Coordinates of C-alpha atoms in Angstrom, one line a residue:
M1 CA 0.1 -22.0 -12.8
T2 CA 2.9 -21.7 -10.3
T3 CA 1.5 -21.5 -6.7
N4 CA 2.8 -19.6 -3.7
S5 CA 4.0 -22.9 -2.2
D6 CA 6.2 -23.4 -5.1
L7 CA 8.1 -20.2 -4.6
P8 CA 11.0 -19.4 -2.3
V9 CA 10.0 -17.3 0.7
P10 CA 11.5 -13.9 0.8
T11 CA 13.5 -13.1 3.9
P12 CA 13.4 -9.2 4.3
E13 CA 15.1 -7.6 7.2
L14 CA 15.0 -4.2 8.7
I15 CA 17.3 -1.6 7.2
A16 CA 19.9 -0.3 9.7
D17 CA 18.9 3.3 9.9
G18 CA 20.9 4.3 12.9
P19 CA 19.8 6.0 16.1
I20 CA 16.3 7.6 16.2
G21 CA 17.5 11.1 17.0
W22 CA 15.0 13.7 16.3
R23 CA 13.9 12.6 12.9
F24 CA 10.6 11.1 13.8
K25 CA 7.8 13.2 15.5
G26 CA 6.3 11.8 18.6
M27 CA 9.1 9.5 19.7
P28 CA 9.9 9.7 23.3
A29 CA 12.9 12.0 24.1
D30 CA 14.8 9.1 25.8
A31 CA 14.6 7.1 22.7
A32 CA 16.9 9.5 20.7
A33 CA 19.9 7.3 21.2
R34 CA 18.3 3.9 20.3
T35 CA 17.4 2.5 17.0
L36 CA 13.6 1.9 16.1
D37 CA 14.3 -1.9 16.6
E38 CA 15.8 -1.4 20.0
F39 CA 13.0 1.0 21.2
G40 CA 10.0 -0.9 19.6
G41 CA 11.4 -4.2 21.1
R42 CA 11.2 -3.1 24.7
G43 CA 7.4 -3.3 24.7
G44 CA 5.5 -1.4 27.4
N45 CA 2.2 0.4 27.3
L46 CA 1.4 2.9 24.5
F47 CA 0.4 5.6 27.1
D48 CA 3.2 5.0 29.5
A49 CA 6.1 4.9 26.9
G50 CA 6.7 8.5 26.7
F51 CA 5.3 9.1 23.3
A52 CA 4.4 12.8 22.5
W53 CA 1.0 13.3 20.8
P54 CA -0.3 13.3 18.2
Q55 CA 0.8 9.7 17.3
L56 CA -0.1 7.4 14.5
V57 CA -0.9 3.9 15.7
L58 CA -1.5 0.6 13.9
R59 CA -3.4 -2.2 15.7
E60 CA -1.5 -5.4 15.1
S61 CA -4.7 -7.7 15.4
A62 CA -6.2 -5.8 12.4
L63 CA -3.0 -6.0 10.5
R64 CA -2.7 -9.7 10.9
H65 CA -6.5 -10.2 10.2
N66 CA -6.4 -8.1 7.1
A67 CA -3.3 -9.8 5.7
A68 CA -4.7 -13.3 6.2
L69 CA -8.2 -12.3 4.7
M70 CA -6.7 -10.8 1.6
A71 CA -4.3 -13.7 1.1
R72 CA -7.2 -16.1 1.5
Y73 CA -9.4 -14.2 -0.9
T74 CA -6.8 -13.9 -3.7
A75 CA -5.7 -17.5 -3.4
E76 CA -9.4 -18.6 -3.6
H77 CA -9.8 -16.6 -6.7
G78 CA -6.7 -17.6 -8.6
M79 CA -4.7 -14.5 -8.1
S80 CA -1.2 -13.9 -6.7
L81 CA -0.9 -11.0 -4.3
A82 CA 1.7 -8.1 -4.6
P83 CA 0.3 -5.3 -2.3
H84 CA 1.1 -1.9 -3.3
L85 CA 3.6 -0.7 -0.7
K86 CA 3.4 3.0 -1.8
T87 CA 0.7 3.2 0.9
T88 CA 3.3 2.8 3.8
T89 CA 6.7 2.3 1.9
S90 CA 7.4 0.0 5.0
P91 CA 9.4 -3.4 4.7
E92 CA 8.2 -4.2 8.2
L93 CA 4.6 -3.7 7.4
A94 CA 5.1 -5.7 4.1
E95 CA 6.1 -8.6 6.3
Y96 CA 2.6 -9.0 7.4
A97 CA 1.6 -9.8 3.8
L98 CA 4.6 -11.9 3.0
R99 CA 4.0 -14.1 6.0
E100 CA 0.6 -14.9 4.6
G101 CA 2.1 -15.9 1.3
A102 CA 2.0 -12.7 -0.8
W103 CA 3.9 -13.3 -4.0
G104 CA 5.9 -10.0 -3.8
V105 CA 5.5 -6.3 -3.4
T106 CA 4.4 -3.4 -5.8
V107 CA 6.0 0.0 -5.7
A108 CA 5.5 3.2 -7.7
N109 CA 9.0 4.5 -8.4
P110 CA 12.8 3.6 -8.4
Y111 CA 13.2 5.1 -4.9
Q112 CA 10.5 2.8 -3.4
A113 CA 12.0 -0.2 -5.3
R114 CA 15.4 0.5 -3.9
V115 CA 14.0 0.5 -0.4
F116 CA 12.6 -3.0 -0.8
M117 CA 15.7 -4.2 -2.6
A118 CA 17.8 -3.0 0.5
A119 CA 15.4 -4.8 2.8
G120 CA 16.0 -8.1 0.9
H121 CA 12.8 -8.5 -1.1
R122 CA 13.1 -10.7 -4.1
R123 CA 9.9 -9.9 -6.1
I124 CA 9.2 -6.4 -7.0
L125 CA 6.6 -5.0 -9.5
L126 CA 7.2 -1.4 -10.4
A127 CA 3.7 -0.4 -11.4
N128 CA 4.9 2.6 -13.6
E129 CA 6.8 3.3 -16.7
L130 CA 10.6 3.0 -16.1
V131 CA 12.4 5.9 -17.7
D132 CA 15.3 6.2 -15.3
R133 CA 18.3 4.7 -17.4
D134 CA 20.7 4.4 -14.4
F135 CA 18.0 2.4 -12.4
A136 CA 17.2 0.2 -15.3
R137 CA 20.9 -0.8 -15.4
Q138 CA 21.0 -1.4 -11.7
V139 CA 17.9 -3.6 -11.9
V140 CA 19.4 -6.0 -14.4
E141 CA 22.5 -6.2 -12.4
W142 CA 20.3 -7.0 -9.3
L143 CA 18.5 -9.7 -11.3
A144 CA 21.7 -11.3 -12.6
A145 CA 23.0 -11.6 -8.9
D146 CA 20.2 -13.9 -7.9
E147 CA 18.1 -16.2 -10.1
A148 CA 15.3 -16.2 -7.5
R149 CA 14.7 -12.5 -7.9
D150 CA 11.9 -11.2 -10.2
F151 CA 11.4 -7.6 -11.3
Y152 CA 8.7 -6.1 -13.7
C153 CA 8.2 -2.6 -15.0
Y154 CA 5.9 -0.9 -17.5
V155 CA 6.3 0.4 -21.0
D156 CA 3.5 2.2 -23.0
S157 CA 5.1 3.6 -26.0
V158 CA 7.8 2.8 -28.7
A159 CA 9.7 5.7 -27.3
G160 CA 9.7 4.3 -23.9
V161 CA 11.0 1.0 -25.2
A162 CA 13.8 2.9 -26.9
V163 CA 14.8 4.6 -23.6
L164 CA 15.3 1.2 -21.8
A165 CA 16.9 -0.4 -24.8
E166 CA 19.4 2.5 -25.1
A167 CA 20.0 2.3 -21.4
L168 CA 20.8 -1.5 -21.4
E169 CA 22.7 -1.5 -24.7
G170 CA 25.9 -3.3 -24.2
S171 CA 25.0 -4.8 -20.8
A172 CA 26.8 -7.8 -20.1
C173 CA 24.2 -9.0 -17.4
S174 CA 22.8 -12.5 -18.1
R175 CA 19.1 -11.7 -17.6
P176 CA 17.0 -9.4 -19.6
L177 CA 14.7 -6.7 -18.1
P178 CA 11.0 -8.0 -18.0
V179 CA 8.5 -5.4 -19.0
L180 CA 4.7 -5.3 -19.0
I181 CA 2.8 -3.3 -21.6
E182 CA 0.5 -0.9 -19.6
V183 CA -2.9 -0.6 -21.1
G184 CA -4.8 2.7 -20.2
H185 CA -8.1 4.4 -21.1
A186 CA -9.5 7.6 -22.4
G187 CA -9.1 10.2 -19.6
G188 CA -6.9 8.0 -17.6
R189 CA -3.2 8.3 -16.7
A190 CA -0.5 6.5 -18.5
G191 CA -1.0 3.3 -20.7
C192 CA -1.6 2.5 -24.4
R193 CA -5.0 3.9 -25.6
S194 CA -5.5 1.2 -28.4
L195 CA -4.7 -2.2 -29.4
D196 CA -2.8 -0.8 -32.4
T197 CA -0.5 0.9 -29.9
V198 CA -0.3 -2.3 -27.8
A199 CA 0.8 -4.1 -31.0
A200 CA 3.4 -1.5 -31.9
V201 CA 4.9 -1.6 -28.3
R202 CA 4.8 -5.3 -28.3
D203 CA 6.9 -5.5 -31.6
A204 CA 9.4 -2.9 -30.3
V205 CA 10.0 -4.8 -27.1
A206 CA 10.3 -8.2 -29.0
S207 CA 13.0 -6.6 -31.1
A208 CA 14.9 -5.3 -28.0
G209 CA 17.2 -8.1 -27.0
R210 CA 17.9 -6.7 -23.5
L211 CA 14.2 -6.5 -22.7
A212 CA 11.8 -9.5 -22.2
L213 CA 8.1 -9.1 -23.1
A214 CA 6.4 -10.5 -20.0
G215 CA 2.6 -9.5 -20.5
V216 CA 0.3 -6.7 -19.7
A217 CA -0.9 -4.6 -16.8
G218 CA -3.4 -1.9 -16.1
Y219 CA -5.1 0.1 -13.4
E220 CA -9.0 -0.1 -13.2
G221 CA -9.2 2.3 -10.2
S222 CA -9.0 5.3 -12.5
V223 CA -12.1 4.3 -14.4
S224 CA -14.3 4.9 -11.4
H225 CA -14.4 5.3 -7.6
S226 CA -17.9 4.0 -7.1
R227 CA -19.5 0.6 -6.9
D228 CA -22.8 1.4 -8.4
E229 CA -24.0 -0.8 -11.5
A230 CA -22.7 1.7 -14.1
S231 CA -19.4 2.0 -12.5
L232 CA -18.8 -1.8 -12.2
T233 CA -19.8 -2.2 -15.8
A234 CA -17.3 0.4 -16.9
V235 CA -14.6 -1.2 -14.9
A236 CA -15.5 -4.7 -16.3
E237 CA -15.4 -3.3 -19.8
Y238 CA -11.9 -1.8 -19.1
L239 CA -10.6 -5.0 -17.8
R240 CA -11.9 -6.9 -20.8
S241 CA -9.7 -4.5 -22.9
L242 CA -6.9 -5.5 -20.9
R243 CA -7.6 -9.1 -21.4
R244 CA -7.7 -8.6 -25.3
A245 CA -4.4 -6.8 -25.1
M246 CA -2.9 -9.8 -23.2
E247 CA -4.3 -12.2 -25.9
L248 CA -2.5 -9.9 -28.4
V249 CA 0.8 -10.0 -26.5
L250 CA 0.8 -13.6 -25.4
P251 CA 1.9 -15.2 -28.8
R252 CA 5.0 -13.0 -28.7
A253 CA 5.8 -13.1 -25.0
D254 CA 9.3 -13.9 -24.2
A255 CA 10.2 -17.6 -24.1
R256 CA 13.3 -16.9 -21.8
L257 CA 10.7 -16.2 -19.0
A258 CA 9.4 -19.1 -16.9
E259 CA 6.0 -17.5 -16.7
H260 CA 4.0 -14.5 -18.0
V261 CA 2.0 -12.0 -16.2
I262 CA -1.2 -9.9 -16.3
S263 CA -1.7 -7.5 -13.5
A264 CA -4.4 -5.3 -12.3
G265 CA -6.4 -4.9 -9.1
G266 CA -6.3 -1.8 -6.8
S267 CA -8.3 -1.8 -3.5
F268 CA -11.8 -1.1 -4.9
Y269 CA -12.2 -3.6 -7.7
F270 CA -10.1 -6.8 -7.2
D271 CA -13.3 -8.9 -7.2
V272 CA -14.0 -7.6 -10.8
V273 CA -10.4 -8.4 -11.7
A274 CA -10.6 -11.9 -10.6
A275 CA -13.9 -12.4 -12.6
E276 CA -12.6 -10.7 -15.8
L277 CA -8.9 -11.8 -16.1
G278 CA -8.8 -15.3 -14.8
G279 CA -8.1 -18.3 -16.7
L280 CA -5.7 -17.1 -19.3
A281 CA -3.3 -19.6 -20.8
G282 CA -0.3 -19.6 -23.0
E283 CA 2.9 -21.5 -23.8
R284 CA 4.0 -20.5 -20.4
P285 CA 2.0 -20.4 -17.2
V286 CA 0.2 -17.0 -16.8
R287 CA 0.3 -15.4 -13.4
L288 CA -2.6 -13.0 -12.5
I289 CA -1.2 -10.5 -9.9
A290 CA -3.5 -8.2 -7.9
R291 CA -2.0 -5.1 -6.4
P292 CA -4.3 -3.7 -3.6
G293 CA -2.4 -1.4 -1.3
A294 CA -4.9 0.0 1.3
Y295 CA -6.1 -3.2 2.7
L296 CA -3.5 -3.8 5.2
T297 CA -4.2 -0.7 7.3
H298 CA -7.8 -0.2 5.9
D299 CA -9.6 2.8 7.2
N300 CA -12.8 4.4 8.7
G301 CA -13.8 6.0 5.4
V302 CA -13.6 5.5 1.7
Y303 CA -12.3 1.9 1.8
E304 CA -14.5 0.9 4.8
A305 CA -17.4 2.0 2.5
R306 CA -16.3 0.6 -0.8
S307 CA -13.9 -2.3 -0.4
P308 CA -15.2 -5.7 -1.8
L309 CA -14.1 -7.1 1.6
D310 CA -16.1 -4.5 3.5
G311 CA -19.0 -2.1 2.7
G312 CA -18.6 -2.7 -1.0
G313 CA -19.2 -6.5 -0.5
T314 CA -21.8 -8.8 0.8
A315 CA -20.3 -10.4 3.9
T316 CA -22.1 -9.7 7.1
D317 CA -19.7 -11.7 9.3
S318 CA -16.9 -9.5 10.7
V319 CA -14.4 -12.4 10.1
A320 CA -14.9 -11.9 6.5
R321 CA -14.4 -8.2 6.4
L322 CA -11.4 -6.0 6.6
R323 CA -10.8 -4.1 9.9
P324 CA -9.5 -0.6 10.3
S325 CA -5.9 -0.7 11.8
I326 CA -4.8 3.0 11.5
E327 CA -5.6 5.5 14.0
V328 CA -4.2 8.8 15.2
W329 CA -4.3 9.9 18.9
A330 CA -4.5 13.7 19.4
P331 CA -4.5 15.5 22.6
V332 CA -7.3 18.1 23.6
L333 CA -5.7 21.5 23.8
S334 CA -8.6 23.7 24.5
R335 CA -12.4 23.7 25.1
P336 CA -12.9 27.4 24.2
E337 CA -16.6 27.0 23.8
P338 CA -19.1 24.5 25.2
G339 CA -19.6 22.9 21.9
L340 CA -16.1 23.1 20.5
A341 CA -12.8 21.3 21.2
I342 CA -9.5 22.1 19.7
L343 CA -7.2 19.2 19.2
G344 CA -3.4 19.3 18.8
A345 CA -3.3 17.4 15.4
G346 CA -3.7 19.1 12.0
R347 CA -3.1 18.9 8.3
R348 CA 0.5 17.9 9.1
D349 CA -0.7 14.9 11.0
L350 CA -4.1 14.1 9.4
N351 CA -5.1 13.6 5.8
F352 CA -8.5 15.0 4.6
D353 CA -8.4 14.4 0.8
Q354 CA -11.2 11.7 1.1
G355 CA -13.1 13.1 4.0
M356 CA -12.4 14.5 7.5
P357 CA -11.0 12.2 10.4
V358 CA -13.7 10.6 12.4
P359 CA -13.7 10.6 16.3
L360 CA -13.8 7.1 17.7
E361 CA -13.1 7.3 21.4
V362 CA -11.7 9.7 24.0
R363 CA -9.6 8.8 27.1
D364 CA -7.8 10.6 29.9
H365 CA -4.3 11.7 29.5
A366 CA -3.1 8.3 30.7
G367 CA -5.1 6.3 28.2
R368 CA -7.7 5.3 30.7
S369 CA -11.4 6.1 31.4
A370 CA -12.6 5.5 27.8
R371 CA -15.7 7.5 26.9
S372 CA -18.1 7.8 24.0
V373 CA -17.7 10.3 21.3
E374 CA -21.3 10.2 20.0
G375 CA -22.2 13.4 18.3
W376 CA -18.7 14.5 17.8
T377 CA -17.5 15.8 14.4
V378 CA -14.2 17.1 13.0
T379 CA -15.2 20.2 11.0
A380 CA -12.0 21.7 9.9
L381 CA -8.2 21.3 10.1
N382 CA -5.5 23.9 10.3
D383 CA -1.8 23.1 10.0
Q384 CA -1.5 21.9 13.7
H385 CA -5.2 22.0 15.0
A386 CA -8.3 20.1 14.5
F387 CA -11.7 21.8 15.2
V388 CA -14.2 19.2 16.7
T389 CA -17.9 20.0 17.5
V390 CA -19.0 18.3 20.6
P391 CA -22.2 18.2 22.7
A392 CA -22.2 20.9 25.3
D393 CA -22.3 18.3 28.1
A394 CA -19.4 16.1 26.6
R395 CA -16.9 15.1 29.3
L396 CA -13.5 16.2 28.1
G397 CA -10.9 18.8 28.8
P398 CA -7.2 19.6 28.1
S399 CA -4.8 16.8 27.9
D400 CA -7.5 14.2 27.1
L401 CA -6.7 12.0 24.2
V402 CA -8.9 11.5 21.2
R403 CA -8.6 8.5 19.0
L404 CA -9.2 9.5 15.3
G405 CA -10.0 7.2 12.4
V406 CA -9.0 8.3 8.9
S407 CA -10.2 7.9 5.4
H408 CA -7.6 6.9 2.6
P409 CA -4.5 5.4 4.4
C410 CA -2.2 6.2 1.4
T411 CA -2.3 10.0 2.2
A412 CA -2.5 9.4 6.0
H413 CA 0.8 7.4 6.2
D414 CA 2.9 9.8 4.2
R415 CA 2.6 12.4 7.0
W416 CA 4.4 10.0 9.3
L417 CA 7.9 8.5 8.9
T418 CA 7.0 5.9 11.6
A419 CA 4.1 3.8 12.6
V420 CA 3.7 2.6 16.2
I421 CA 2.2 -1.0 16.2
A422 CA 0.3 -1.9 19.3
T423 CA -1.9 -4.6 20.5
D424 CA -5.5 -4.2 21.4
D425 CA -4.5 -3.9 25.1
D426 CA -2.2 -1.0 24.1
T427 CA 1.1 -2.9 24.3
V428 CA 3.7 -1.6 21.9
V429 CA 4.9 -4.4 19.6
S430 CA 7.3 -2.5 17.5
V431 CA 7.8 0.9 15.6
A432 CA 7.7 0.4 11.8
R433 CA 9.9 2.7 9.7
C434 CA 8.0 4.3 6.7
Y435 CA 10.3 5.6 3.9
F436 CA 8.7 8.6 2.6

């Protein structure tokens, strides 16, 4: 199997987006005429830089730690890493993974793919069926322009194969479009539901000259969201069906490709993926690509509890566990009752699909005088307000700043078009653009 050291290193770059203007909430008023790169590069203290609150912040030490830990884990378990960047849709944040040797990036739709193409990424896995004919034609032109580029997308039906074959009919591009057959399960989302369907799609791809049969892919995270014994067994059984599909596909995988691919592995079960899908061999090397997306920013909720590299694993040493990077700082607007505080952040700033935000710390308006938040609970969110129950003797008042942890970063980031990256001593390192 090809290793990361055998591959050319991507050289992504920031996309020139022009002045900050008034597009990004929380940015200082005096930053409007600057670009994000110019503003983020000036450094300074998070609490002295003029940010308006609420503000989403990522701790750089945790980003670096998480990137290195996942890279080490996947390498030790025979997997290549293509983090799912739907979580942040940020080329700058993807750089943390790439610097640690990630094979490439995963995206969910053509728009996200175009963002990472524009940023100079060379390896992109579109973990979805591609039915956009115009984009299919753009992809093969993009591949033909650079032999070092790789792109994969999904098909799961003969009709879907026909869409791509028709779109690429008459193409003069020198490289075919590599496709992975998606394998699903009963009650899941897309994906072939039987080996008979896999075989039919395999044959359809093999007969379409502008397509290249590259392997199979699936998503085990839709089987369960728990890590009890029954759930882990169900996930393993699904992954074994994915392995059987790969064994069915490999004999007809396209010989024009230098390697073939099997891919799975969200953020809950990449350990089971490694156990069930490793060791496949064919006439070409077989690359096992894992696609976890939440690990870079991690959280104080569902992933903290269930990730194999945190609460869902066995490691007790913090060095071997992911660390929450993401936090939202919100101002106290009012203390209308002794046991109630109202914060200036709500549903438009904080997600709540996998649990309410968690108070972690409170400071004064200047970011100093840190105090405990023991006994504090976020009980409700309005559009722009958070309701927090507090002990009657809690020390807080208007303009104090509360640091909130979140659960499920995928739906936290999409409320923000930027992410302020800061060190543990609150020095601003940069401001990352998120393309939602």
